mmCIF file of C-alpha atoms and ligand atoms in Angstrom:
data_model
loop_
_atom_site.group_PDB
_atom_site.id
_atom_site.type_symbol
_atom_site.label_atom_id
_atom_site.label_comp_id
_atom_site.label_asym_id
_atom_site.label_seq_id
_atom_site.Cartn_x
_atom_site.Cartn_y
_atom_site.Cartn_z
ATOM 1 C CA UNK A 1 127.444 76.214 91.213
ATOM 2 C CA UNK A 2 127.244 77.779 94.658
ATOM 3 C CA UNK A 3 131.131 78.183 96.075
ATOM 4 C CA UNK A 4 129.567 77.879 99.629
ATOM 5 C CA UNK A 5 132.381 76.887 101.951
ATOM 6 C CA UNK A 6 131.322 72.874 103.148
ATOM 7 C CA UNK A 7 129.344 73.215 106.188
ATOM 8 C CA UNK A 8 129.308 69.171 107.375
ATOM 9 C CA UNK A 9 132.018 68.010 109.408
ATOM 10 C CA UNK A 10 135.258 67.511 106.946
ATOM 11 C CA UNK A 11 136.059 63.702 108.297
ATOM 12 C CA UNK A 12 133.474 60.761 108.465
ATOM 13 C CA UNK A 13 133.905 57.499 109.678
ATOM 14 C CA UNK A 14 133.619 55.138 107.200
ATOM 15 C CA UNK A 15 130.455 52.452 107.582
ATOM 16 C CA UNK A 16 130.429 53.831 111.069
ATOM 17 C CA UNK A 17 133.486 53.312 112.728
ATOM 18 C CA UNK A 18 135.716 51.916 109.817
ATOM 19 C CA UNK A 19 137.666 49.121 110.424
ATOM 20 C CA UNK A 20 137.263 48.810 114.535
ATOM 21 C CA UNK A 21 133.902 47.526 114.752
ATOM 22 C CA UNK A 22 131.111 45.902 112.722
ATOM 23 C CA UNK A 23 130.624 47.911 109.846
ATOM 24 C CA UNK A 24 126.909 49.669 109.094
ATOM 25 C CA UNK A 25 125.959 48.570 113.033
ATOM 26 C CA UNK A 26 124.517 50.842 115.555
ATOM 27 C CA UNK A 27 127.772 49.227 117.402
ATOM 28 C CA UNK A 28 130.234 50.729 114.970
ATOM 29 C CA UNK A 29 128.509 54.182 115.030
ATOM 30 C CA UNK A 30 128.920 54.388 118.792
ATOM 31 C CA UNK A 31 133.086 54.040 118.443
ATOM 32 C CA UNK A 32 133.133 56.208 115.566
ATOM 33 C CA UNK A 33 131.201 58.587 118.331
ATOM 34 C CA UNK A 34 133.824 57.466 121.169
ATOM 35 C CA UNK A 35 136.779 58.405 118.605
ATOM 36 C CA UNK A 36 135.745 61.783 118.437
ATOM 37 C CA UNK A 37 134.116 61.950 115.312
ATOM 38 C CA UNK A 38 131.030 64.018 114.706
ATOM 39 C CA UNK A 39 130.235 62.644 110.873
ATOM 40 C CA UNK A 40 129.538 59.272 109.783
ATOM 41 C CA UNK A 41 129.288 56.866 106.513
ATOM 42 C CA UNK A 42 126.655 53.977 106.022
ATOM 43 C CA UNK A 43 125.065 52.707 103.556
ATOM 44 C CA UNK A 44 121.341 52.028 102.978
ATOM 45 C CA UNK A 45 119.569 48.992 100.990
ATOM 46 C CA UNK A 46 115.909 47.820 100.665
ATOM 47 C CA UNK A 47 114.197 44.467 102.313
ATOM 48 C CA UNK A 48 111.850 42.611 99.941
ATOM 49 C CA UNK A 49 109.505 44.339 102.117
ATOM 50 C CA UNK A 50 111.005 47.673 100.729
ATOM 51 C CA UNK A 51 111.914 48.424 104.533
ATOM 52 C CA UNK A 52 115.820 50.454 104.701
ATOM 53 C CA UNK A 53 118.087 48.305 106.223
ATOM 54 C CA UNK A 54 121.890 49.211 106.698
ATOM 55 C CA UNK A 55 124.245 46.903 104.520
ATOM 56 C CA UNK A 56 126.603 46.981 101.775
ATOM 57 C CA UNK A 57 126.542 43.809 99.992
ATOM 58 C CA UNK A 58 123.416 43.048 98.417
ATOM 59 C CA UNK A 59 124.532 39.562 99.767
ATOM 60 C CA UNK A 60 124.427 38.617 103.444
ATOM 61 C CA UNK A 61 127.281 35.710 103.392
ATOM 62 C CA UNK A 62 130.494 38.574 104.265
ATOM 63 C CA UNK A 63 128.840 40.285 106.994
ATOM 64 C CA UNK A 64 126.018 38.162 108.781
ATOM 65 C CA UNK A 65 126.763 34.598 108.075
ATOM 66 C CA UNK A 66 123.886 34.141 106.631
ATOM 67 C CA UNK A 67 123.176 32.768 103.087
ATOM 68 C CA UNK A 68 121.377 35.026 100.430
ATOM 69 C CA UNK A 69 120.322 37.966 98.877
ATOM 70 C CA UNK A 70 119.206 40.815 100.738
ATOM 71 C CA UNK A 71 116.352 41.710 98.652
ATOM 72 C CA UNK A 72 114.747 38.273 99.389
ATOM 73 C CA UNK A 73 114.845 38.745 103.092
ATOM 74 C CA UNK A 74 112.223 40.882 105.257
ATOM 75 C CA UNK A 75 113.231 43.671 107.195
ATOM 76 C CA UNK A 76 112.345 41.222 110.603
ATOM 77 C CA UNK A 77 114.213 38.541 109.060
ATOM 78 C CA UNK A 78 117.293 40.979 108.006
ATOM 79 C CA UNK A 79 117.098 42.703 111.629
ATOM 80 C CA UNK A 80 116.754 39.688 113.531
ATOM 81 C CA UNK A 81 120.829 38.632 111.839
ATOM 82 C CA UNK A 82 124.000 39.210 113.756
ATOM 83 C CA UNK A 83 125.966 41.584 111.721
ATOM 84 C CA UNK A 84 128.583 41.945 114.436
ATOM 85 C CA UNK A 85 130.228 38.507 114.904
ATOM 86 C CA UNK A 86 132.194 38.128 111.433
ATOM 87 C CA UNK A 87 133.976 41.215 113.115
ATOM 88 C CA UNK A 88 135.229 39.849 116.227
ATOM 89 C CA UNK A 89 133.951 38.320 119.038
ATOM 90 C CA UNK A 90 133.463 41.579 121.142
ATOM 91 C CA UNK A 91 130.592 42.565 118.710
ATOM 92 C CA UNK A 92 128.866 39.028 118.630
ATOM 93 C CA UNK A 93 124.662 39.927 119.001
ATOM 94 C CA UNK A 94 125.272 42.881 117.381
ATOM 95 C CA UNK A 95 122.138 43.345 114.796
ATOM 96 C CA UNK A 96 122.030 44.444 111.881
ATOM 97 C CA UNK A 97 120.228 47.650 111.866
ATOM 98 C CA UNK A 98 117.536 49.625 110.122
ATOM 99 C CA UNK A 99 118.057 52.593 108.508
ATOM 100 C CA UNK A 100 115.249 54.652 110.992
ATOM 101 C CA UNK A 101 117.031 52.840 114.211
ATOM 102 C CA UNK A 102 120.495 53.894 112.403
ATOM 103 C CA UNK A 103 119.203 57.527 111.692
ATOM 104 C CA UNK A 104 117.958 58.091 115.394
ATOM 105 C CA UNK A 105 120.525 56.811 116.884
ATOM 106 C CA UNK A 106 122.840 59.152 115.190
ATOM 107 C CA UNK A 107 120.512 61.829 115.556
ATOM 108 C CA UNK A 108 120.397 61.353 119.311
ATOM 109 C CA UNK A 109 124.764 61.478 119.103
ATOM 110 C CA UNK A 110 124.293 64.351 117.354
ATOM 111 C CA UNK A 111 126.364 62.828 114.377
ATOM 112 C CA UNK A 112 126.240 64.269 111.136
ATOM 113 C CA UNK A 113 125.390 61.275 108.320
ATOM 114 C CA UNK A 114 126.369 61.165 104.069
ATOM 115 C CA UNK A 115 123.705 58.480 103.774
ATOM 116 C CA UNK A 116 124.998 56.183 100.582
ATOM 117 C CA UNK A 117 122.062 54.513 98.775
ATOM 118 C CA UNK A 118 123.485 51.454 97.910
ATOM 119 C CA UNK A 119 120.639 49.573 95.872
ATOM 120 C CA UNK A 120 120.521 45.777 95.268
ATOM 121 C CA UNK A 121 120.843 45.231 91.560
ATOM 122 C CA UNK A 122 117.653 46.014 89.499
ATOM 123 C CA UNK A 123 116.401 47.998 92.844
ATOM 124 C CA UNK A 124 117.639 51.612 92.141
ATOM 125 C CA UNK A 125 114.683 53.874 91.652
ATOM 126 C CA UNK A 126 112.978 51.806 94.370
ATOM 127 C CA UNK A 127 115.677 52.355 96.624
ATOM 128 C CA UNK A 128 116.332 56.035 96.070
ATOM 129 C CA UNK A 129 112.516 56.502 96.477
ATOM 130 C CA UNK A 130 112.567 54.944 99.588
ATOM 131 C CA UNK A 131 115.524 55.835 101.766
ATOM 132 C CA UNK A 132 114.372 59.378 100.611
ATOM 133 C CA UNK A 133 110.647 59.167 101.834
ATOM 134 C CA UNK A 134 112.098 57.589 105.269
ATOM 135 C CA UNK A 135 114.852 60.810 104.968
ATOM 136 C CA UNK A 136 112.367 63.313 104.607
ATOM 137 C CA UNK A 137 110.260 62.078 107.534
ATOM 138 C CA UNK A 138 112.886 61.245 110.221
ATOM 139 C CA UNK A 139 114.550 64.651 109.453
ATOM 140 C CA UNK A 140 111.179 66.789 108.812
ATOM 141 C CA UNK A 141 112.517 69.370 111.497
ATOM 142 C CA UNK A 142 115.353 70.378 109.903
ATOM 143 C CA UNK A 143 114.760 70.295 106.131
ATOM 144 C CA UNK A 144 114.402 73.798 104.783
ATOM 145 C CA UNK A 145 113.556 74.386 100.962
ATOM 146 C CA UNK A 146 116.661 74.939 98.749
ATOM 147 C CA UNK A 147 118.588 71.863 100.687
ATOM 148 C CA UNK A 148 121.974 72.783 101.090
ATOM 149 C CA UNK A 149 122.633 75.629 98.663
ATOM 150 C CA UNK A 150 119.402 77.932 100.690
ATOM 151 C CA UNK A 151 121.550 80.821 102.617
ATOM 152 C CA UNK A 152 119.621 79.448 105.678
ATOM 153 C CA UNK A 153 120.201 75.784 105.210
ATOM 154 C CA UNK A 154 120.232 73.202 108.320
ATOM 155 C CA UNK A 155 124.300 71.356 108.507
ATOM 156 C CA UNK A 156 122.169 68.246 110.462
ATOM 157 C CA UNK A 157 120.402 67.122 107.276
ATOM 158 C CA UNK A 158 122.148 64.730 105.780
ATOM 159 C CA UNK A 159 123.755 64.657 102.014
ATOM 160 C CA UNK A 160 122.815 61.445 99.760
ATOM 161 C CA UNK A 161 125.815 59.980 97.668
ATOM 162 C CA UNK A 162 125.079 57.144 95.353
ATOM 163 C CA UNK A 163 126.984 55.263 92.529
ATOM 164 C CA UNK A 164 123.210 54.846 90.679
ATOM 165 C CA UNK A 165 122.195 57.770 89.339
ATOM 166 C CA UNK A 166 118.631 56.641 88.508
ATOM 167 C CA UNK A 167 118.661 56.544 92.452
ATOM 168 C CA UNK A 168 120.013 59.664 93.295
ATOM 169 C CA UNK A 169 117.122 60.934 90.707
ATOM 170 C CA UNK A 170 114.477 59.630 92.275
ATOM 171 C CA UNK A 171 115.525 60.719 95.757
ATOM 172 C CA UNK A 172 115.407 64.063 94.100
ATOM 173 C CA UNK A 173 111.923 63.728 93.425
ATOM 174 C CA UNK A 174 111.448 62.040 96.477
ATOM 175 C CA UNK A 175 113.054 64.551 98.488
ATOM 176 C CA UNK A 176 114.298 67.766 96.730
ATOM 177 C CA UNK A 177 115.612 69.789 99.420
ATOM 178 C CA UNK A 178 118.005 66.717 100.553
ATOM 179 C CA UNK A 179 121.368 67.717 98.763
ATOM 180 C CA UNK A 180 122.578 64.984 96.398
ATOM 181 C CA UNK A 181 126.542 64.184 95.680
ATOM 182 C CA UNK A 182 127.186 61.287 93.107
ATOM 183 C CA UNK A 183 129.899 59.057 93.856
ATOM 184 C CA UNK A 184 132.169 58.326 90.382
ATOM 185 C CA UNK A 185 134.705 55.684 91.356
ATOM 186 C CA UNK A 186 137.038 57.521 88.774
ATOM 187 C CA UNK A 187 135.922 61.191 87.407
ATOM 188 C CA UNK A 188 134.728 60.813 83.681
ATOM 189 C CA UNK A 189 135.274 63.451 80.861
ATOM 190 C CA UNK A 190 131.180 64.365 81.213
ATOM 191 C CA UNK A 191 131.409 64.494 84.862
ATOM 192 C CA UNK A 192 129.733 67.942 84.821
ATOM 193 C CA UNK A 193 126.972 66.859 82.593
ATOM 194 C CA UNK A 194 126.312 64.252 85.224
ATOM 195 C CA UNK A 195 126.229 66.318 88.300
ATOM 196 C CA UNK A 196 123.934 68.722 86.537
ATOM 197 C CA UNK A 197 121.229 66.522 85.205
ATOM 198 C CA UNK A 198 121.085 65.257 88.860
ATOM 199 C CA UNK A 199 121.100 68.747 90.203
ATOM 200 C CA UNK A 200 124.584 67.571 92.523
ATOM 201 C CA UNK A 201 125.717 69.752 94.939
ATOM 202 C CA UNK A 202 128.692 67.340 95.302
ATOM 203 C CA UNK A 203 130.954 64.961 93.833
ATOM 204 C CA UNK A 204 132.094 61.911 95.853
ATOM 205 C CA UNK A 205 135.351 60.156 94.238
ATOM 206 C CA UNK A 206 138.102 57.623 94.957
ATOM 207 C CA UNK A 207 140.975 59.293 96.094
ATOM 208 C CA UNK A 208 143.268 57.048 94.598
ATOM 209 C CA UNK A 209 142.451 58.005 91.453
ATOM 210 C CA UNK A 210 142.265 62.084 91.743
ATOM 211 C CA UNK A 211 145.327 64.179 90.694
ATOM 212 C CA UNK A 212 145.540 67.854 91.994
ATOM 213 C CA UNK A 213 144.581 68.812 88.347
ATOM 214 C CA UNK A 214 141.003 67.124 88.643
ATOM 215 C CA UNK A 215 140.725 68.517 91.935
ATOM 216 C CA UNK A 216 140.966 72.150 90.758
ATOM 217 C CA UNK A 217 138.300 71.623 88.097
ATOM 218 C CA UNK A 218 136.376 70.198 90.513
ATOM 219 C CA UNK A 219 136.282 73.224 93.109
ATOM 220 C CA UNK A 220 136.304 75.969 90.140
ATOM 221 C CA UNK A 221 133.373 74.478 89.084
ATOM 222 C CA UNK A 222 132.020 75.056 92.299
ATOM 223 C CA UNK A 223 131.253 72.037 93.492
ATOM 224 C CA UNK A 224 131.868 70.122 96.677
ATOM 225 C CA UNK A 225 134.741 67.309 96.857
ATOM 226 C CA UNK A 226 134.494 64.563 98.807
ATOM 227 C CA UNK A 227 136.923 61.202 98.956
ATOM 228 C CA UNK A 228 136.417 57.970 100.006
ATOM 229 C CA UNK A 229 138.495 56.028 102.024
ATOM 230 C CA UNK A 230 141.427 57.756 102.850
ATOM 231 C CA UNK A 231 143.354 55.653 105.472
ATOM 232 C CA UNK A 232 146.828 57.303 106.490
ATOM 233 C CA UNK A 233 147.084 60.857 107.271
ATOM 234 C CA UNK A 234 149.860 61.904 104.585
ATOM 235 C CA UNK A 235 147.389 60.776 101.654
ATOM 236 C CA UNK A 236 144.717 62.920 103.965
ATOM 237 C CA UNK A 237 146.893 65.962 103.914
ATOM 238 C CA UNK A 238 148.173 65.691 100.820
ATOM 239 C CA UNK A 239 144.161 65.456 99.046
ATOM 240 C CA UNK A 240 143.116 68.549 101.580
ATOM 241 C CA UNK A 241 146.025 70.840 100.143
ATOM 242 C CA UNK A 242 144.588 69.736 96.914
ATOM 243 C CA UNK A 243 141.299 71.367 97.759
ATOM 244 C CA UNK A 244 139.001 68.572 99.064
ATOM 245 C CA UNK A 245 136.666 69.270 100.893
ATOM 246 C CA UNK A 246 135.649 66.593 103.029
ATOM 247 C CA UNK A 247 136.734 62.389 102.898
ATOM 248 C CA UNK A 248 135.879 59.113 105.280
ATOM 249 C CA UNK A 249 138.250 56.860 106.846
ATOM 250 C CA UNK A 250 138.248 53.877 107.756
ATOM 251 C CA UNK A 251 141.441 54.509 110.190
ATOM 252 C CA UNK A 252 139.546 56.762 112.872
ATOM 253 C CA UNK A 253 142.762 54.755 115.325
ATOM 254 C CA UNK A 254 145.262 56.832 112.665
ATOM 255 C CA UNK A 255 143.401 59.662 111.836
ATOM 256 C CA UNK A 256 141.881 62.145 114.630
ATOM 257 C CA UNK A 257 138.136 63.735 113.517
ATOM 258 C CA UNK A 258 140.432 67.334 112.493
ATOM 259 C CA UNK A 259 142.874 65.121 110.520
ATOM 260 C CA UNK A 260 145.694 65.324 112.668
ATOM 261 C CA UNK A 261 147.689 62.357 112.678
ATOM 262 C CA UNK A 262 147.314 60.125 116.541
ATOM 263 C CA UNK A 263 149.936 59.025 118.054
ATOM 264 C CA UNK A 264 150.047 55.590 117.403
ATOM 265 C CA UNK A 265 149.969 53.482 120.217
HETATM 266 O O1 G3P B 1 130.749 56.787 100.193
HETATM 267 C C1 G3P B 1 132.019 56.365 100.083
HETATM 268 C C2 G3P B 1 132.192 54.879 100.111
HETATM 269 O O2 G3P B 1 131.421 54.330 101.121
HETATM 270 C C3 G3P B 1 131.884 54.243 98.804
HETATM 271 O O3 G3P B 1 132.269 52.922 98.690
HETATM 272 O O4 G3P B 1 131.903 50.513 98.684
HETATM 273 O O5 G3P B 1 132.663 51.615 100.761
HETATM 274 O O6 G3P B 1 130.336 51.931 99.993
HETATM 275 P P1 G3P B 1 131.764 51.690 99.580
HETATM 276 MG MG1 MG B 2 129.529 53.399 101.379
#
């Protein structure tokens, strides 16, 4: 593969700002910011209107309140829902975003974003399409042919990750030069089969399920390692000595943006 050292910032915060604010908000993107960190997590589903939104269920009861599925909703109905109040009452108003507002916002931060495509059921060509198209266009400045394996290659654009595949292929086609890493919950026997046929620069896998042994076949392959959601930083140290190369967190409070360990308070 290509056995370039990462070049993205090695800890994101997860959904935003993990666990202190509302997660996949504009709101929780701004305290990931104020914690330091300088890479972020979210993940990005299609309105009925086939308008990005940023959400994680494909079901709006856990995080708006509302009743439903996304895919039914418009983007001006799904934008118009408070996505911060389940949190806490701090972040009650807070809207759920779109993925362009999200994008610029952390554009403007100068954050660094692993943009999940996280399709609604039945929606995963559709949705890799899309959030690829909108990808392309919002980061049109930067993107340089050969995405992130070209010698000249831009850190700012962002990396895809998706459990679909079919989605990760059509943001390929979508947009080639927008590195792809496919998240695998645990790492299968044909895991290299499967980052090939998608043309992965990365794989994206629960740590709680790696062993140092998977890890090593991982980075002699040559390919990028990335963890989600490591929350305490023993299990952070212990996965980087291993040779990962990057994780998120939903404990930016626990763990500082160059995983040292904060003093807690
Ligand atoms: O990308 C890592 C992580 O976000 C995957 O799981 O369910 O939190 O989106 P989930
Ligand atoms: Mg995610």
């Amino acid at each position: 593969m290509h056995h370039l050292p990462w070049p993205y910032p090695r800890i994101l915060a997860h959904r935003g700002g993990g666990t202190l604010a509302p997660e996949n908000t504009l709101a929780a993107i701004d305290v990931g910011r104020a914690y330091g960190y300088r890479g972020v997590e979210f993940d990005a589903m299609l309105s009925a209107d086939a308008v990005p939104v940023l959400i994680h269920d494909p079901t709006l009861e856990r995080t708006t309140g509302a009743r439903g599925a996304v895919s039914d909703c418009s983007a001006a109905e799904l934008t118009a829902l408070d996505a911060g109040a389940w949190h806490s009452p701090a972040f009650a108003g807070v809207r759920l975003p779109s993925f362009e507002a999200a994008v610029r916002h952390c554009r403007a931060l100068g954050l660094w974003i692993n943009i999940e495509i996280k399709p609604a059921p039945g929606h995963e060509t559709q949705t890799g399409t899309v959030v690829a198209q909108h990808t392309a266009r919002l980061y049109a400045d930067c993107i340089v042919a050969g995405g992130a394996q070209a010698a000249h290659a831009a850190p700012a654009v962002p990396l895809f990750s998706s459990f679909q595949p079919q989605a990760l292929a059509a943001a390929r086609v979508a947009a080639p030069d927008v590195p792809r890493g496919l998240l695998l919950d645990r790492i299968p026997d044909d895991w290299r089969r499967l980052l090939q046929d998608l043309d992965a620069v990365a794989l994206h896998t629960n740590h709680r399920h790696l062993t140092a042994e998977r890890a090593r076949r991982v980075k002699e392959a040559g390919y990028w390692l990335f963890c989600y959601t490591v929350n305490s930083p023993e299990r952070a140290a212990e996965i980087t000595d291993w040779g990962v190369d990057a994780f998120c967190t939903d404990r930016i409070d626990l763990i500082a943006p160059d995983g040292a360990p904060r003093q807690r308070a």
